[in-house]
Amino acid sequence: MATKAKTQSLEDKLKRLEEVASLLDRGEASIDEQLSMYEEGMRLAQECRTYLEEAELKVRRLSGETDEVDED
Amino acid sequence: MSIFVPMQDQAVSVSELTYVIKGLLEEGIGDVLVTGEISNFKQHSSGHRYFTLKDADAQIGAVMWRTRSLPFLPVDGMRVIVRGRLSVYPPQGKYQIDVSAMRPEGVGDLHRAFEQLREALRARGLFDADRKAQLPRRPRSVGIATSQTGAALQDMLSTINRRYPLLDVVFRPTLVQGDGAAEDIARAIAELDAAKLDVIIIGRGGGSLEDLWSFNTEVVAMAIVNARTPIISAVGHETDVTISDFVADARAETPTAAAVLVTPITIDDLIEALDDRMLGMTTVVRTRIDDMLETAASFVDGRAARRVTERIHLRQQRIDDLVTRTSRGIRHQTHLLQQRIEHTVQYLTSLHPLAPLRRGYAVIERNGAVLGPNDCVHAGDTLVVQRYTESSTVRVSAVGQPTILPPHNDYDGNESKDTIA
């Protein structure tokens, strides 16, 4: 399902973002490596942010009774 | 006038008459909705229930088959409303109501039934805290069982959409009041439980005790107990309490509150965390770059260069001091050395083979080779005479005895030999 795949990829992105951020925090990499990690991290964060901002609720429906009585 | 009075004097059998009556009552009256007081309630070992409905002036038999769900325990004297069909039981010549649904009529009776069931279920340990499941800390999916047309659904969906729209919502349209509602709620719980979601909400908006009655039934209570998925009961308003609230793993005061319970972490929380992350990463990199810029700037504005120059100056000064301190002695020795060098140069200059030319002597060459002391010269030879001032080519006209002699025979020099006067 498309929704699921998208959610999955958000999870993946968040996971990778955490990796990148903790690598950056450790500060062991060269400045070039740090810069490319930073670029990747910022891109991931921005993508996640955009995805979150644009997220809209999708509701799946299990079939139930059709002759349903309205409640007031 | 009656069709049941035969035209001829011919009797009908009891069965024939009964079947006519049966047809008349069952088709002529059929479905009924009757209110009355229960008396003589008996639940047979087969599970079927038999009782009498009565009021001050009349009574009518009633049967409720085992397969019909009874949401409360009827007791004699309780006022109820029954829904069913009028039917005739030929073996006993009785007419009765075949009851499909029954509920207490008065608020007092409802409360009594509610208390009854609550105490019965409590006694069975169904409300015990230790059998309640923890709600998931960060649910990814939720099942919702409520009316498709109720405000509760809209409240929940809009709350979820506002707080955490990534939640996978599975909605199971469910009857929440009226006949069959309790059974449908129970089925909805079982279906959503089978869908293996993280949490289930069952609920509806506010209503009268009667409206909420389906949630006060044993069949719903047992469905909640049997479900493996954590269940939130969200029935009615804050003040409404139902059996399902007691049995469920969590109670929400309203459907909206239930929607909040299943979205403990919101999109805004996530966005804030992302912003923190971005800020954190930026700080790390900026600090690193600032450090580098600082280092670079120290070169650019000469701070580092000045430090180096200062060090160089310091060393130069020390060298100068040393030089000054030793220079006098060195200068003296240098002078002596220079004198010696000058003498040597003069001496060496005097030893130069062409030095005698300055004093008027000449070098004689023949065929490009300098004539040595032992070379003989013959008349007719062409010789080149090299003097200090010029070079001339001459022809020898005659060769005779030398007219001047060098001081010593063994003196090795060509200045006094091979010369032409």
JSON list of N, CA and C in Angstrom, two decimals, chain B residues 205-275:
[
{"chain": "B", "resi": 205, "resn": "GLY", "atom": "N", "xyz": [-21.28, 9.19, 20.80]},
{"chain": "B", "resi": 205, "resn": "GLY", "atom": "CA", "xyz": [-21.54, 10.45, 21.48]},
{"chain": "B", "resi": 205, "resn": "GLY", "atom": "C", "xyz": [-22.52, 10.26, 22.63]},
{"chain": "B", "resi": 206, "resn": "GLY", "atom": "N", "xyz": [-22.82, 11.37, 23.25]},
{"chain": "B", "resi": 206, "resn": "GLY", "atom": "CA", "xyz": [-23.69, 11.32, 24.41]},
{"chain": "B", "resi": 206, "resn": "GLY", "atom": "C", "xyz": [-25.12, 10.92, 24.06]},
{"chain": "B", "resi": 207, "resn": "GLY", "atom": "N", "xyz": [-25.84, 10.51, 25.06]},
{"chain": "B", "resi": 207, "resn": "GLY", "atom": "CA", "xyz": [-27.24, 10.12, 24.85]},
{"chain": "B", "resi": 207, "resn": "GLY", "atom": "C", "xyz": [-27.83, 9.71, 26.18]},
{"chain": "B", "resi": 208, "resn": "SER", "atom": "N", "xyz": [-29.07, 9.32, 26.13]},
{"chain": "B", "resi": 208, "resn": "SER", "atom": "CA", "xyz": [-29.71, 8.87, 27.35]},
{"chain": "B", "resi": 208, "resn": "SER", "atom": "C", "xyz": [-29.14, 7.53, 27.76]},
{"chain": "B", "resi": 209, "resn": "LEU", "atom": "N", "xyz": [-29.45, 7.14, 28.98]},
{"chain": "B", "resi": 209, "resn": "LEU", "atom": "CA", "xyz": [-28.99, 5.84, 29.48]},
{"chain": "B", "resi": 209, "resn": "LEU", "atom": "C", "xyz": [-29.45, 4.74, 28.54]},
{"chain": "B", "resi": 210, "resn": "GLU", "atom": "N", "xyz": [-30.63, 4.90, 28.01]},
{"chain": "B", "resi": 210, "resn": "GLU", "atom": "CA", "xyz": [-31.14, 3.90, 27.07]},
{"chain": "B", "resi": 210, "resn": "GLU", "atom": "C", "xyz": [-30.32, 3.89, 25.79]},
{"chain": "B", "resi": 211, "resn": "ASP", "atom": "N", "xyz": [-29.97, 5.10, 25.31]},
{"chain": "B", "resi": 211, "resn": "ASP", "atom": "CA", "xyz": [-29.18, 5.18, 24.08]},
{"chain": "B", "resi": 211, "resn": "ASP", "atom": "C", "xyz": [-27.84, 4.49, 24.24]},
{"chain": "B", "resi": 212, "resn": "LEU", "atom": "N", "xyz": [-27.29, 4.64, 25.45]},
{"chain": "B", "resi": 212, "resn": "LEU", "atom": "CA", "xyz": [-25.95, 4.08, 25.69]},
{"chain": "B", "resi": 212, "resn": "LEU", "atom": "C", "xyz": [-26.00, 2.61, 26.09]},
{"chain": "B", "resi": 213, "resn": "TRP", "atom": "N", "xyz": [-27.21, 2.08, 26.11]},
{"chain": "B", "resi": 213, "resn": "TRP", "atom": "CA", "xyz": [-27.40, 0.79, 26.77]},
{"chain": "B", "resi": 213, "resn": "TRP", "atom": "C", "xyz": [-26.57, -0.34, 26.17]},
{"chain": "B", "resi": 214, "resn": "SER", "atom": "N", "xyz": [-26.36, -0.30, 24.89]},
{"chain": "B", "resi": 214, "resn": "SER", "atom": "CA", "xyz": [-25.60, -1.37, 24.23]},
{"chain": "B", "resi": 214, "resn": "SER", "atom": "C", "xyz": [-24.23, -1.57, 24.87]},
{"chain": "B", "resi": 215, "resn": "PHE", "atom": "N", "xyz": [-23.69, -0.48, 25.39]},
{"chain": "B", "resi": 215, "resn": "PHE", "atom": "CA", "xyz": [-22.36, -0.55, 26.00]},
{"chain": "B", "resi": 215, "resn": "PHE", "atom": "C", "xyz": [-22.42, -1.07, 27.43]},
{"chain": "B", "resi": 216, "resn": "ASN", "atom": "N", "xyz": [-23.66, -1.32, 27.89]},
{"chain": "B", "resi": 216, "resn": "ASN", "atom": "CA", "xyz": [-23.84, -1.87, 29.23]},
{"chain": "B", "resi": 216, "resn": "ASN", "atom": "C", "xyz": [-24.21, -3.33, 29.17]},
{"chain": "B", "resi": 217, "resn": "THR", "atom": "N", "xyz": [-23.81, -3.99, 28.12]},
{"chain": "B", "resi": 217, "resn": "THR", "atom": "CA", "xyz": [-24.23, -5.37, 27.94]},
{"chain": "B", "resi": 217, "resn": "THR", "atom": "C", "xyz": [-23.07, -6.33, 28.14]},
{"chain": "B", "resi": 218, "resn": "GLU", "atom": "N", "xyz": [-23.45, -7.54, 28.53]},
{"chain": "B", "resi": 218, "resn": "GLU", "atom": "CA", "xyz": [-22.43, -8.55, 28.79]},
{"chain": "B", "resi": 218, "resn": "GLU", "atom": "C", "xyz": [-21.71, -8.94, 27.50]},
{"chain": "B", "resi": 219, "resn": "VAL", "atom": "N", "xyz": [-22.48, -8.95, 26.40]},
{"chain": "B", "resi": 219, "resn": "VAL", "atom": "CA", "xyz": [-21.86, -9.39, 25.15]},
{"chain": "B", "resi": 219, "resn": "VAL", "atom": "C", "xyz": [-20.73, -8.44, 24.74]},
{"chain": "B", "resi": 220, "resn": "VAL", "atom": "N", "xyz": [-20.93, -7.15, 24.97]},
{"chain": "B", "resi": 220, "resn": "VAL", "atom": "CA", "xyz": [-19.87, -6.18, 24.67]},
{"chain": "B", "resi": 220, "resn": "VAL", "atom": "C", "xyz": [-18.73, -6.33, 25.67]},
{"chain": "B", "resi": 221, "resn": "ALA", "atom": "N", "xyz": [-19.10, -6.49, 26.94]},
{"chain": "B", "resi": 221, "resn": "ALA", "atom": "CA", "xyz": [-18.07, -6.66, 27.97]},
{"chain": "B", "resi": 221, "resn": "ALA", "atom": "C", "xyz": [-17.18, -7.85, 27.65]},
{"chain": "B", "resi": 222, "resn": "MET", "atom": "N", "xyz": [-17.79, -8.96, 27.25]},
{"chain": "B", "resi": 222, "resn": "MET", "atom": "CA", "xyz": [-17.01, -10.16, 26.97]},
{"chain": "B", "resi": 222, "resn": "MET", "atom": "C", "xyz": [-16.15, -9.98, 25.71]},
{"chain": "B", "resi": 223, "resn": "ALA", "atom": "N", "xyz": [-16.70, -9.26, 24.74]},
{"chain": "B", "resi": 223, "resn": "ALA", "atom": "CA", "xyz": [-15.91, -9.01, 23.52]},
{"chain": "B", "resi": 223, "resn": "ALA", "atom": "C", "xyz": [-14.66, -8.21, 23.87]},
{"chain": "B", "resi": 224, "resn": "ILE", "atom": "N", "xyz": [-14.83, -7.25, 24.78]},
{"chain": "B", "resi": 224, "resn": "ILE", "atom": "CA", "xyz": [-13.67, -6.45, 25.21]},
{"chain": "B", "resi": 224, "resn": "ILE", "atom": "C", "xyz": [-12.66, -7.34, 25.94]},
{"chain": "B", "resi": 225, "resn": "VAL", "atom": "N", "xyz": [-13.20, -8.17, 26.83]},
{"chain": "B", "resi": 225, "resn": "VAL", "atom": "CA", "xyz": [-12.33, -9.05, 27.61]},
{"chain": "B", "resi": 225, "resn": "VAL", "atom": "C", "xyz": [-11.56, -10.00, 26.69]},
{"chain": "B", "resi": 226, "resn": "ASN", "atom": "N", "xyz": [-12.22, -10.49, 25.66]},
{"chain": "B", "resi": 226, "resn": "ASN", "atom": "CA", "xyz": [-11.60, -11.49, 24.79]},
{"chain": "B", "resi": 226, "resn": "ASN", "atom": "C", "xyz": [-10.64, -10.91, 23.76]},
{"chain": "B", "resi": 227, "resn": "ALA", "atom": "N", "xyz": [-10.72, -9.60, 23.55]},
{"chain": "B", "resi": 227, "resn": "ALA", "atom": "CA", "xyz": [-9.85, -9.00, 22.54]},
{"chain": "B", "resi": 227, "resn": "ALA", "atom": "C", "xyz": [-8.42, -8.92, 23.07]},
{"chain": "B", "resi": 228, "resn": "ARG", "atom": "N", "xyz": [-7.45, -9.12, 22.20]},
{"chain": "B", "resi": 228, "resn": "ARG", "atom": "CA", "xyz": [-6.06, -9.04, 22.62]},
{"chain": "B", "resi": 228, "resn": "ARG", "atom": "C", "xyz": [-5.52, -7.63, 22.44]},
{"chain": "B", "resi": 229, "resn": "THR", "atom": "N", "xyz": [-6.20, -6.87, 21.60]},
{"chain": "B", "resi": 229, "resn": "THR", "atom": "CA", "xyz": [-5.78, -5.48, 21.36]},
{"chain": "B", "resi": 229, "resn": "THR", "atom": "C", "xyz": [-6.26, -4.59, 22.51]},
{"chain": "B", "resi": 230, "resn": "PRO", "atom": "N", "xyz": [-5.43, -3.67, 22.97]},
{"chain": "B", "resi": 230, "resn": "PRO", "atom": "CA", "xyz": [-5.89, -2.73, 24.00]},
{"chain": "B", "resi": 230, "resn": "PRO", "atom": "C", "xyz": [-7.11, -1.94, 23.49]},
{"chain": "B", "resi": 231, "resn": "ILE", "atom": "N", "xyz": [-8.08, -1.78, 24.35]},
{"chain": "B", "resi": 231, "resn": "ILE", "atom": "CA", "xyz": [-9.32, -1.12, 23.93]},
{"chain": "B", "resi": 231, "resn": "ILE", "atom": "C", "xyz": [-9.61, 0.08, 24.82]},
{"chain": "B", "resi": 232, "resn": "ILE", "atom": "N", "xyz": [-9.96, 1.18, 24.16]},
{"chain": "B", "resi": 232, "resn": "ILE", "atom": "CA", "xyz": [-10.38, 2.38, 24.86]},
{"chain": "B", "resi": 232, "resn": "ILE", "atom": "C", "xyz": [-11.89, 2.50, 24.71]},
{"chain": "B", "resi": 233, "resn": "SER", "atom": "N", "xyz": [-12.57, 2.68, 25.84]},
{"chain": "B", "resi": 233, "resn": "SER", "atom": "CA", "xyz": [-14.01, 2.89, 25.80]},
{"chain": "B", "resi": 233, "resn": "SER", "atom": "C", "xyz": [-14.28, 4.38, 25.92]},
{"chain": "B", "resi": 234, "resn": "ALA", "atom": "N", "xyz": [-15.01, 4.90, 24.94]},
{"chain": "B", "resi": 234, "resn": "ALA", "atom": "CA", "xyz": [-15.28, 6.35, 24.91]},
{"chain": "B", "resi": 234, "resn": "ALA", "atom": "C", "xyz": [-16.75, 6.54, 24.60]},
{"chain": "B", "resi": 235, "resn": "VAL", "atom": "N", "xyz": [-17.53, 6.42, 25.64]},
{"chain": "B", "resi": 235, "resn": "VAL", "atom": "CA", "xyz": [-18.97, 6.44, 25.44]},
{"chain": "B", "resi": 235, "resn": "VAL", "atom": "C", "xyz": [-19.59, 7.66, 26.10]},
{"chain": "B", "resi": 236, "resn": "GLY", "atom": "N", "xyz": [-20.28, 8.45, 25.30]},
{"chain": "B", "resi": 236, "resn": "GLY", "atom": "CA", "xyz": [-21.04, 9.56, 25.84]},
{"chain": "B", "resi": 236, "resn": "GLY", "atom": "C", "xyz": [-20.17, 10.71, 26.31]},
{"chain": "B", "resi": 237, "resn": "HIS", "atom": "N", "xyz": [-20.71, 11.43, 27.27]},
{"chain": "B", "resi": 237, "resn": "HIS", "atom": "CA", "xyz": [-20.01, 12.60, 27.79]},
{"chain": "B", "resi": 237, "resn": "HIS", "atom": "C", "xyz": [-19.24, 12.24, 29.06]},
{"chain": "B", "resi": 238, "resn": "GLU", "atom": "N", "xyz": [-18.64, 13.27, 29.64]},
{"chain": "B", "resi": 238, "resn": "GLU", "atom": "CA", "xyz": [-17.82, 13.06, 30.83]},
{"chain": "B", "resi": 238, "resn": "GLU", "atom": "C", "xyz": [-18.54, 12.27, 31.93]},
{"chain": "B", "resi": 239, "resn": "THR", "atom": "N", "xyz": [-19.82, 12.58, 32.11]},
{"chain": "B", "resi": 239, "resn": "THR", "atom": "CA", "xyz": [-20.52, 12.01, 33.26]},
{"chain": "B", "resi": 239, "resn": "THR", "atom": "C", "xyz": [-21.11, 10.63, 32.97]},
{"chain": "B", "resi": 240, "resn": "ASP", "atom": "N", "xyz": [-21.13, 10.26, 31.70]},
{"chain": "B", "resi": 240, "resn": "ASP", "atom": "CA", "xyz": [-21.70, 8.96, 31.37]},
{"chain": "B", "resi": 240, "resn": "ASP", "atom": "C", "xyz": [-20.70, 7.85, 31.70]},
{"chain": "B", "resi": 241, "resn": "VAL", "atom": "N", "xyz": [-21.20, 6.86, 32.41]},
{"chain": "B", "resi": 241, "resn": "VAL", "atom": "CA", "xyz": [-20.35, 5.72, 32.72]},
{"chain": "B", "resi": 241, "resn": "VAL", "atom": "C", "xyz": [-21.06, 4.46, 32.24]},
{"chain": "B", "resi": 242, "resn": "THR", "atom": "N", "xyz": [-20.33, 3.62, 31.55]},
{"chain": "B", "resi": 242, "resn": "THR", "atom": "CA", "xyz": [-20.92, 2.37, 31.06]},
{"chain": "B", "resi": 242, "resn": "THR", "atom": "C", "xyz": [-20.07, 1.18, 31.50]},
{"chain": "B", "resi": 243, "resn": "ILE", "atom": "N", "xyz": [-20.67, 0.01, 31.38]},
{"chain": "B", "resi": 243, "resn": "ILE", "atom": "CA", "xyz": [-19.95, -1.21, 31.72]},
{"chain": "B", "resi": 243, "resn": "ILE", "atom": "C", "xyz": [-18.67, -1.33, 30.89]},
{"chain": "B", "resi": 244, "resn": "SER", "atom": "N", "xyz": [-18.78, -0.93, 29.63]},
{"chain": "B", "resi": 244, "resn": "SER", "atom": "CA", "xyz": [-17.59, -1.04, 28.76]},
{"chain": "B", "resi": 244, "resn": "SER", "atom": "C", "xyz": [-16.44, -0.19, 29.30]},
{"chain": "B", "resi": 245, "resn": "ASP", "atom": "N", "xyz": [-16.77, 0.93, 29.96]},
{"chain": "B", "resi": 245, "resn": "ASP", "atom": "CA", "xyz": [-15.72, 1.75, 30.56]},
{"chain": "B", "resi": 245, "resn": "ASP", "atom": "C", "xyz": [-14.96, 0.97, 31.64]},
{"chain": "B", "resi": 246, "resn": "PHE", "atom": "N", "xyz": [-15.70, 0.15, 32.39]},
{"chain": "B", "resi": 246, "resn": "PHE", "atom": "CA", "xyz": [-15.05, -0.59, 33.47]},
{"chain": "B", "resi": 246, "resn": "PHE", "atom": "C", "xyz": [-14.19, -1.73, 32.94]},
{"chain": "B", "resi": 247, "resn": "VAL", "atom": "N", "xyz": [-14.65, -2.34, 31.85]},
{"chain": "B", "resi": 247, "resn": "VAL", "atom": "CA", "xyz": [-13.95, -3.51, 31.34]},
{"chain": "B", "resi": 247, "resn": "VAL", "atom": "C", "xyz": [-12.76, -3.13, 30.45]},
{"chain": "B", "resi": 248, "resn": "ALA", "atom": "N", "xyz": [-12.94, -2.01, 29.76]},
{"chain": "B", "resi": 248, "resn": "ALA", "atom": "CA", "xyz": [-11.92, -1.63, 28.77]},
{"chain": "B", "resi": 248, "resn": "ALA", "atom": "C", "xyz": [-10.58, -1.36, 29.45]},
{"chain": "B", "resi": 249, "resn": "ASP", "atom": "N", "xyz": [-9.51, -1.37, 28.64]},
{"chain": "B", "resi": 249, "resn": "ASP", "atom": "CA", "xyz": [-8.18, -1.13, 29.17]},
{"chain": "B", "resi": 249, "resn": "ASP", "atom": "C", "xyz": [-7.99, 0.33, 29.56]},
{"chain": "B", "resi": 250, "resn": "ALA", "atom": "N", "xyz": [-8.74, 1.21, 28.91]},
{"chain": "B", "resi": 250, "resn": "ALA", "atom": "CA", "xyz": [-8.70, 2.61, 29.30]},
{"chain": "B", "resi": 250, "resn": "ALA", "atom": "C", "xyz": [-10.07, 3.22, 29.02]},
{"chain": "B", "resi": 251, "resn": "ARG", "atom": "N", "xyz": [-10.42, 4.21, 29.82]},
{"chain": "B", "resi": 251, "resn": "ARG", "atom": "CA", "xyz": [-11.65, 4.91, 29.59]},
{"chain": "B", "resi": 251, "resn": "ARG", "atom": "C", "xyz": [-11.32, 6.34, 29.17]},
{"chain": "B", "resi": 252, "resn": "ALA", "atom": "N", "xyz": [-11.98, 6.81, 28.12]},
{"chain": "B", "resi": 252, "resn": "ALA", "atom": "CA", "xyz": [-11.85, 8.21, 27.74]},
{"chain": "B", "resi": 252, "resn": "ALA", "atom": "C", "xyz": [-13.19, 8.87, 28.02]},
{"chain": "B", "resi": 253, "resn": "GLU", "atom": "N", "xyz": [-13.14, 10.09, 28.52]},
{"chain": "B", "resi": 253, "resn": "GLU", "atom": "CA", "xyz": [-14.39, 10.74, 28.89]},
{"chain": "B", "resi": 253, "resn": "GLU", "atom": "C", "xyz": [-15.25, 11.06, 27.67]},
{"chain": "B", "resi": 254, "resn": "THR", "atom": "N", "xyz": [-14.58, 11.31, 26.56]},
{"chain": "B", "resi": 254, "resn": "THR", "atom": "CA", "xyz": [-15.30, 11.60, 25.32]},
{"chain": "B", "resi": 254, "resn": "THR", "atom": "C", "xyz": [-14.55, 10.95, 24.16]},
{"chain": "B", "resi": 255, "resn": "PRO", "atom": "N", "xyz": [-15.21, 10.79, 23.03]},
{"chain": "B", "resi": 255, "resn": "PRO", "atom": "CA", "xyz": [-14.50, 10.28, 21.85]},
{"chain": "B", "resi": 255, "resn": "PRO", "atom": "C", "xyz": [-13.28, 11.15, 21.49]},
{"chain": "B", "resi": 256, "resn": "THR", "atom": "N", "xyz": [-13.40, 12.46, 21.64]},
{"chain": "B", "resi": 256, "resn": "THR", "atom": "CA", "xyz": [-12.27, 13.34, 21.35]},
{"chain": "B", "resi": 256, "resn": "THR", "atom": "C", "xyz": [-11.09, 13.03, 22.27]},
{"chain": "B", "resi": 257, "resn": "ALA", "atom": "N", "xyz": [-11.41, 12.80, 23.56]},
{"chain": "B", "resi": 257, "resn": "ALA", "atom": "CA", "xyz": [-10.35, 12.46, 24.52]},
{"chain": "B", "resi": 257, "resn": "ALA", "atom": "C", "xyz": [-9.69, 11.14, 24.13]},
{"chain": "B", "resi": 258, "resn": "ALA", "atom": "N", "xyz": [-10.48, 10.21, 23.58]},
{"chain": "B", "resi": 258, "resn": "ALA", "atom": "CA", "xyz": [-9.92, 8.93, 23.13]},
{"chain": "B", "resi": 258, "resn": "ALA", "atom": "C", "xyz": [-8.94, 9.16, 21.97]},
{"chain": "B", "resi": 259, "resn": "ALA", "atom": "N", "xyz": [-9.33, 10.07, 21.07]},
{"chain": "B", "resi": 259, "resn": "ALA", "atom": "CA", "xyz": [-8.46, 10.38, 19.93]},
{"chain": "B", "resi": 259, "resn": "ALA", "atom": "C", "xyz": [-7.14, 10.97, 20.41]},
{"chain": "B", "resi": 260, "resn": "VAL", "atom": "N", "xyz": [-7.19, 11.74, 21.49]},
{"chain": "B", "resi": 260, "resn": "VAL", "atom": "CA", "xyz": [-5.96, 12.30, 22.07]},
{"chain": "B", "resi": 260, "resn": "VAL", "atom": "C", "xyz": [-5.10, 11.16, 22.66]},
{"chain": "B", "resi": 261, "resn": "LEU", "atom": "N", "xyz": [-5.78, 10.21, 23.31]},
{"chain": "B", "resi": 261, "resn": "LEU", "atom": "CA", "xyz": [-5.05, 9.10, 23.93]},
{"chain": "B", "resi": 261, "resn": "LEU", "atom": "C", "xyz": [-4.27, 8.28, 22.90]},
{"chain": "B", "resi": 262, "resn": "VAL", "atom": "N", "xyz": [-4.81, 8.16, 21.69]},
{"chain": "B", "resi": 262, "resn": "VAL", "atom": "CA", "xyz": [-4.12, 7.35, 20.68]},
{"chain": "B", "resi": 262, "resn": "VAL", "atom": "C", "xyz": [-3.14, 8.17, 19.84]},
{"chain": "B", "resi": 263, "resn": "THR", "atom": "N", "xyz": [-3.03, 9.46, 20.16]},
{"chain": "B", "resi": 263, "resn": "THR", "atom": "CA", "xyz": [-2.04, 10.28, 19.47]},
{"chain": "B", "resi": 263, "resn": "THR", "atom": "C", "xyz": [-1.18, 11.01, 20.49]},
{"chain": "B", "resi": 264, "resn": "PRO", "atom": "N", "xyz": [-0.48, 10.23, 21.34]},
{"chain": "B", "resi": 264, "resn": "PRO", "atom": "CA", "xyz": [0.29, 10.86, 22.41]},
{"chain": "B", "resi": 264, "resn": "PRO", "atom": "C", "xyz": [1.42, 11.74, 21.85]},
{"chain": "B", "resi": 265, "resn": "ILE", "atom": "N", "xyz": [1.96, 11.32, 20.72]},
{"chain": "B", "resi": 265, "resn": "ILE", "atom": "CA", "xyz": [2.99, 12.14, 20.07]},
{"chain": "B", "resi": 265, "resn": "ILE", "atom": "C", "xyz": [2.36, 12.76, 18.83]},
{"chain": "B", "resi": 266, "resn": "THR", "atom": "N", "xyz": [2.46, 14.06, 18.74]},
{"chain": "B", "resi": 266, "resn": "THR", "atom": "CA", "xyz": [1.80, 14.74, 17.63]},
{"chain": "B", "resi": 266, "resn": "THR", "atom": "C", "xyz": [2.79, 15.09, 16.53]},
{"chain": "B", "resi": 267, "resn": "ILE", "atom": "N", "xyz": [2.23, 15.43, 15.39]},
{"chain": "B", "resi": 267, "resn": "ILE", "atom": "CA", "xyz": [3.05, 15.90, 14.26]},
{"chain": "B", "resi": 267, "resn": "ILE", "atom": "C", "xyz": [3.88, 17.10, 14.71]},
{"chain": "B", "resi": 268, "resn": "ASP", "atom": "N", "xyz": [3.27, 17.99, 15.49]},
{"chain": "B", "resi": 268, "resn": "ASP", "atom": "CA", "xyz": [4.00, 19.18, 15.96]},
{"chain": "B", "resi": 268, "resn": "ASP", "atom": "C", "xyz": [5.19, 18.78, 16.82]},
{"chain": "B", "resi": 269, "resn": "ASP", "atom": "N", "xyz": [5.00, 17.73, 17.64]},
{"chain": "B", "resi": 269, "resn": "ASP", "atom": "CA", "xyz": [6.13, 17.23, 18.44]},
{"chain": "B", "resi": 269, "resn": "ASP", "atom": "C", "xyz": [7.25, 16.79, 17.52]},
{"chain": "B", "resi": 270, "resn": "LEU", "atom": "N", "xyz": [6.88, 16.06, 16.47]},
{"chain": "B", "resi": 270, "resn": "LEU", "atom": "CA", "xyz": [7.89, 15.53, 15.56]},
{"chain": "B", "resi": 270, "resn": "LEU", "atom": "C", "xyz": [8.60, 16.66, 14.82]},
{"chain": "B", "resi": 271, "resn": "ILE", "atom": "N", "xyz": [7.80, 17.63, 14.37]},
{"chain": "B", "resi": 271, "resn": "ILE", "atom": "CA", "xyz": [8.39, 18.76, 13.65]},
{"chain": "B", "resi": 271, "resn": "ILE", "atom": "C", "xyz": [9.34, 19.53, 14.56]},
{"chain": "B", "resi": 272, "resn": "GLU", "atom": "N", "xyz": [8.93, 19.70, 15.81]},
{"chain": "B", "resi": 272, "resn": "GLU", "atom": "CA", "xyz": [9.78, 20.39, 16.77]},
{"chain": "B", "resi": 272, "resn": "GLU", "atom": "C", "xyz": [11.09, 19.63, 16.97]},
{"chain": "B", "resi": 273, "resn": "ALA", "atom": "N", "xyz": [10.95, 18.29, 17.08]},
{"chain": "B", "resi": 273, "resn": "ALA", "atom": "CA", "xyz": [12.15, 17.47, 17.24]},
{"chain": "B", "resi": 273, "resn": "ALA", "atom": "C", "xyz": [13.06, 17.60, 16.02]},
{"chain": "B", "resi": 274, "resn": "LEU", "atom": "N", "xyz": [12.45, 17.64, 14.84]},
{"chain": "B", "resi": 274, "resn": "LEU", "atom": "CA", "xyz": [13.23, 17.80, 13.61]},
{"chain": "B", "resi": 274, "resn": "LEU", "atom": "C", "xyz": [13.96, 19.14, 13.60]},
{"chain": "B", "resi": 275, "resn": "ASP", "atom": "N", "xyz": [13.22, 20.18, 14.00]},
{"chain": "B", "resi": 275, "resn": "ASP", "atom": "CA", "xyz": [13.84, 21.51, 14.05]},
{"chain": "B", "resi": 275, "resn": "ASP", "atom": "C", "xyz": [15.02, 21.52, 15.01]}
]
